[in-house]
Amino acid sequence: MDNTHIKNKKLLMTRTGAEREKQQSAEKAGKPITKRVRITITLTLFWFMLCGTGSVTPAEEWKQAVTPWQWVFPRDHGQHPEYRTEWWYFTGNLSDSQKRRYGYQLTFFRQAIASSPLRPHNPWSVRDVYLAHFALTDVSGKHFRHYDRSSRTGPGLAGADKDSMNVWTLNWSARMKKNGIHLEARQGDATLKLELRPRKPIVFHGEKGRSRKGPQEGQSSYYYSLTDLETTGTIKTPWSREEIRVEGTSWFDHEFGSNQLTRDQVGWDWFGLHLSDGRDLMVYFLRKSDGSIEAASSGTIIEKDGTTQHLNAADIRMDVLDRWTSPRSGAKYPSTWQLRIPAARIDITLAPLVTDQELTTTASTGITYWEGAVAGHGTSEERDVAVEGYMELTGYAGSLGGVF
């Protein structure tokens, strides 16, 4: 490694640290991150990816999700490096002994850069970049705080095993244990240590786990979930003086693919919901640039016993009842919904538990989106039900077309 290469790495580390400090100071002061800072961090990450790697591999050279996947566990909880993009996604609705309510998100992304790095045995060589998002919601206090980070894999900074779930980005991690999954994250005054144990079997979305995102060949991902995870552990929020013992229910998604969104698909609305009658519900709508909904949008009903029912876009009716405009990004998000699935006799209304749960991820993906705890009520099979879960809204602060 020559002196210029070493100087570039040191300069990168200095710039990355300075920009993150600038971001954190702005967040604490309640100020929006400026476009200049956002661009600087994006360029820094680009420089970071180029140091020690070969050329970026074009999307079409990665393996495509074109046939049903032959699932084998625990292997498929791990990474799938032949595909370009992959994520492990956890959210949960929690409460403490005083019935105060909380929500959390912990997500890990693997973004492949080069299938054949120039120096594959060099620990600084880059094949994949790992990015992560961590957020806590204090529902009772109406507080929300989020964090994000990114890292190359070597030497040991981030990564994911191939034979089971063990994914980490610095000191944030999700690890499969004998009886469940252990989550851990720490950032400043915020910590999360949770144990997740499945109460329902694995759910495969779409065609045996192949979830279509559009009409083109390969425009799909492989997608499964653990929708009902009994959750116990501790959290510490920036607004609490000590760790809080919590319990509740979590949701886990694992998805991987190489060519999911076309340029005319601007974003998606996703819901992972728990109904008080024991049903779980996943719904996603892909929005197109002309305002229409992609016909491949779909959902899954998970019954109390774990059996599933696939939903096509035509089976689902979604109506926006209210909207909220972010004071930082200016994005106008749907904030209250009526969701109806006539064939399953589901009719529910949903709203955020805290209005502002917008993430601005300048230190990682560079995407601004809304992701947060929601709750509601309605009917399921003509019986009154309460609903809680998480909602994700992307593409309202800028199109994601062609990004994933």
CSV table of N, CA and C in Angstrom, one decimal, residues 158-224:
chain,number,residue,atom,x,y,z
A,158,ALA,N,-17.6,-4.6,9.9
A,158,ALA,CA,-19.0,-4.9,9.6
A,158,ALA,C,-19.0,-6.2,8.8
A,159,GLY,N,-20.2,-6.8,8.7
A,159,GLY,CA,-20.3,-8.0,7.9
A,159,GLY,C,-21.5,-8.8,8.3
A,160,ALA,N,-21.6,-10.0,7.7
A,160,ALA,CA,-22.7,-10.9,7.9
A,160,ALA,C,-22.2,-12.3,7.6
A,161,ASP,N,-22.5,-13.3,8.4
A,161,ASP,CA,-22.2,-14.6,8.2
A,161,ASP,C,-23.0,-15.2,7.0
A,162,LYS,N,-22.5,-16.3,6.4
A,162,LYS,CA,-23.3,-16.9,5.3
A,162,LYS,C,-24.1,-18.1,5.8
A,163,ASP,N,-23.9,-18.7,7.0
A,163,ASP,CA,-24.5,-19.9,7.4
A,163,ASP,C,-25.6,-19.7,8.5
A,164,SER,N,-25.8,-18.4,8.9
A,164,SER,CA,-26.8,-18.1,9.9
A,164,SER,C,-26.8,-16.6,10.1
A,165,MET,N,-27.8,-16.1,10.9
A,165,MET,CA,-27.9,-14.7,11.2
A,165,MET,C,-26.8,-14.2,12.2
A,166,ASN,N,-25.8,-13.5,11.7
A,166,ASN,CA,-24.9,-12.8,12.5
A,166,ASN,C,-24.4,-11.6,11.6
A,167,VAL,N,-25.1,-10.5,11.8
A,167,VAL,CA,-24.9,-9.3,11.0
A,167,VAL,C,-24.5,-8.2,12.0
A,168,TRP,N,-23.5,-7.4,11.6
A,168,TRP,CA,-23.1,-6.3,12.5
A,168,TRP,C,-22.6,-5.1,11.7
A,169,THR,N,-22.7,-3.9,12.2
A,169,THR,CA,-22.0,-2.7,11.8
A,169,THR,C,-21.4,-2.0,13.0
A,170,LEU,N,-20.1,-2.2,13.2
A,170,LEU,CA,-19.5,-1.7,14.4
A,170,LEU,C,-20.1,-2.4,15.6
A,171,ASN,N,-20.7,-1.6,16.5
A,171,ASN,CA,-21.2,-2.2,17.8
A,171,ASN,C,-22.7,-2.3,17.7
A,172,TRP,N,-23.3,-2.3,16.5
A,172,TRP,CA,-24.7,-2.7,16.4
A,172,TRP,C,-24.8,-4.1,15.8
A,173,SER,N,-25.7,-5.0,16.3
A,173,SER,CA,-25.6,-6.3,15.8
A,173,SER,C,-27.0,-7.0,15.9
A,174,ALA,N,-27.2,-8.1,15.1
A,174,ALA,CA,-28.3,-9.0,15.2
A,174,ALA,C,-27.7,-10.4,15.1
A,175,ARG,N,-27.9,-11.2,16.1
A,175,ARG,CA,-27.3,-12.5,16.1
A,175,ARG,C,-28.3,-13.6,16.5
A,176,MET,N,-28.3,-14.7,15.7
A,176,MET,CA,-29.2,-15.8,16.0
A,176,MET,C,-28.6,-16.6,17.1
A,177,LYS,N,-29.4,-16.9,18.1
A,177,LYS,CA,-29.0,-17.8,19.2
A,177,LYS,C,-29.9,-19.0,19.1
A,178,LYS,N,-29.7,-20.0,20.0
A,178,LYS,CA,-30.4,-21.2,20.0
A,178,LYS,C,-31.9,-21.1,20.1
A,179,ASN,N,-32.4,-20.2,20.9
A,179,ASN,CA,-33.8,-20.0,21.1
A,179,ASN,C,-34.4,-18.7,20.5
A,180,GLY,N,-33.6,-18.0,19.7
A,180,GLY,CA,-34.1,-16.8,19.1
A,180,GLY,C,-33.0,-15.9,18.6
A,181,ILE,N,-33.3,-14.6,18.6
A,181,ILE,CA,-32.4,-13.6,18.1
A,181,ILE,C,-32.0,-12.5,19.1
A,182,HIS,N,-30.8,-12.2,19.2
A,182,HIS,CA,-30.3,-11.1,20.1
A,182,HIS,C,-30.0,-9.9,19.3
A,183,LEU,N,-30.6,-8.8,19.7
A,183,LEU,CA,-30.3,-7.5,19.1
A,183,LEU,C,-29.6,-6.6,20.1
A,184,GLU,N,-28.6,-5.8,19.6
A,184,GLU,CA,-27.9,-4.9,20.5
A,184,GLU,C,-27.4,-3.7,19.6
A,185,ALA,N,-27.6,-2.5,20.2
A,185,ALA,CA,-27.2,-1.3,19.6
A,185,ALA,C,-26.9,-0.2,20.7
A,186,ARG,N,-25.9,0.6,20.4
A,186,ARG,CA,-25.6,1.6,21.4
A,186,ARG,C,-25.1,2.8,20.6
A,187,GLN,N,-25.7,4.0,20.9
A,187,GLN,CA,-25.3,5.2,20.2
A,187,GLN,C,-25.5,6.4,21.2
A,188,GLY,N,-24.5,6.9,21.8
A,188,GLY,CA,-24.6,8.0,22.7
A,188,GLY,C,-25.5,7.6,23.9
A,189,ASP,N,-26.5,8.3,24.1
A,189,ASP,CA,-27.4,8.1,25.3
A,189,ASP,C,-28.5,7.0,25.0
A,190,ALA,N,-28.5,6.4,23.8
A,190,ALA,CA,-29.5,5.4,23.4
A,190,ALA,C,-28.9,4.0,23.3
A,191,THR,N,-29.5,3.1,24.0
A,191,THR,CA,-29.1,1.7,23.9
A,191,THR,C,-30.3,0.8,23.7
A,192,LEU,N,-30.0,-0.4,23.1
A,192,LEU,CA,-31.1,-1.4,22.9
A,192,LEU,C,-30.4,-2.8,23.1
A,193,LYS,N,-31.0,-3.6,24.0
A,193,LYS,CA,-30.6,-5.0,24.2
A,193,LYS,C,-31.9,-5.8,24.3
A,194,LEU,N,-32.2,-6.6,23.2
A,194,LEU,CA,-33.4,-7.3,23.2
A,194,LEU,C,-33.2,-8.8,22.8
A,195,GLU,N,-34.1,-9.6,23.4
A,195,GLU,CA,-34.1,-11.0,23.0
A,195,GLU,C,-35.5,-11.3,22.3
A,196,LEU,N,-35.4,-11.8,21.1
A,196,LEU,CA,-36.6,-12.1,20.3
A,196,LEU,C,-36.8,-13.6,20.1
A,197,ARG,N,-38.0,-14.1,20.4
A,197,ARG,CA,-38.3,-15.5,20.3
A,197,ARG,C,-39.6,-15.7,19.4
A,198,PRO,N,-39.5,-16.4,18.3
A,198,PRO,CA,-40.6,-16.6,17.4
A,198,PRO,C,-41.8,-17.4,18.0
A,199,ARG,N,-43.0,-16.8,17.8
A,199,ARG,CA,-44.2,-17.6,18.2
A,199,ARG,C,-45.0,-18.1,17.0
A,200,LYS,N,-44.6,-17.7,15.8
A,200,LYS,CA,-45.2,-18.3,14.6
A,200,LYS,C,-44.1,-18.7,13.6
A,201,PRO,N,-44.4,-19.6,12.7
A,201,PRO,CA,-43.3,-20.0,11.8
A,201,PRO,C,-43.0,-18.9,10.8
A,202,ILE,N,-41.9,-19.2,10.0
A,202,ILE,CA,-41.4,-18.3,9.0
A,202,ILE,C,-42.5,-18.1,7.9
A,203,VAL,N,-42.7,-16.8,7.5
A,203,VAL,CA,-43.7,-16.5,6.5
A,203,VAL,C,-43.0,-16.2,5.2
A,204,PHE,N,-43.4,-16.8,4.1
A,204,PHE,CA,-42.8,-16.5,2.8
A,204,PHE,C,-43.8,-15.7,2.0
A,205,HIS,N,-43.3,-14.5,1.5
A,205,HIS,CA,-44.2,-13.6,0.8
A,205,HIS,C,-44.1,-13.9,-0.7
A,206,GLY,N,-45.2,-13.6,-1.4
A,206,GLY,CA,-45.2,-13.8,-2.9
A,206,GLY,C,-45.3,-15.3,-3.3
A,207,GLU,N,-44.5,-15.6,-4.3
A,207,GLU,CA,-44.5,-17.0,-4.8
A,207,GLU,C,-43.4,-17.8,-4.1
A,208,LYS,N,-43.8,-18.4,-2.9
A,208,LYS,CA,-42.8,-19.2,-2.1
A,208,LYS,C,-41.6,-18.4,-1.7
A,209,GLY,N,-41.8,-17.1,-1.5
A,209,GLY,CA,-40.7,-16.3,-1.0
A,209,GLY,C,-40.1,-15.4,-2.1
A,210,ARG,N,-40.6,-15.5,-3.4
A,210,ARG,CA,-40.2,-14.6,-4.4
A,210,ARG,C,-41.3,-13.5,-4.6
A,211,SER,N,-40.9,-12.3,-4.2
A,211,SER,CA,-41.8,-11.2,-4.2
A,211,SER,C,-41.6,-10.3,-5.4
A,212,ARG,N,-42.6,-10.2,-6.3
A,212,ARG,CA,-42.4,-9.5,-7.5
A,212,ARG,C,-42.6,-8.0,-7.2
A,213,LYS,N,-41.8,-7.2,-7.9
A,213,LYS,CA,-41.8,-5.7,-7.7
A,213,LYS,C,-42.2,-5.0,-9.0
A,214,GLY,N,-42.5,-5.8,-10.1
A,214,GLY,CA,-42.8,-5.2,-11.4
A,214,GLY,C,-42.9,-6.3,-12.4
A,215,PRO,N,-43.2,-5.9,-13.7
A,215,PRO,CA,-43.4,-6.8,-14.8
A,215,PRO,C,-42.1,-7.4,-15.4
A,216,GLN,N,-41.0,-6.8,-15.2
A,216,GLN,CA,-39.8,-7.2,-15.9
A,216,GLN,C,-39.2,-8.4,-15.2
A,217,GLU,N,-38.5,-9.2,-16.1
A,217,GLU,CA,-37.8,-10.4,-15.5
A,217,GLU,C,-36.7,-10.0,-14.6
A,218,GLY,N,-36.7,-10.6,-13.4
A,218,GLY,CA,-35.7,-10.3,-12.4
A,218,GLY,C,-36.1,-9.1,-11.5
A,219,GLN,N,-37.2,-8.5,-11.8
A,219,GLN,CA,-37.6,-7.3,-11.0
A,219,GLN,C,-38.4,-7.9,-9.8
A,220,SER,N,-37.6,-8.6,-8.9
A,220,SER,CA,-38.2,-9.3,-7.8
A,220,SER,C,-37.1,-9.3,-6.7
A,221,SER,N,-37.6,-9.7,-5.5
A,221,SER,CA,-36.7,-10.0,-4.4
A,221,SER,C,-37.1,-11.3,-3.8
A,222,TYR,N,-36.2,-11.9,-3.0
A,222,TYR,CA,-36.6,-13.0,-2.1
A,222,TYR,C,-36.9,-12.4,-0.8
A,223,TYR,N,-38.0,-12.8,-0.2
A,223,TYR,CA,-38.5,-12.0,1.0
A,223,TYR,C,-39.3,-13.0,1.9
A,224,TYR,N,-38.8,-13.0,3.1
A,224,TYR,CA,-39.5,-13.8,4.2
A,224,TYR,C,-39.5,-13.0,5.5
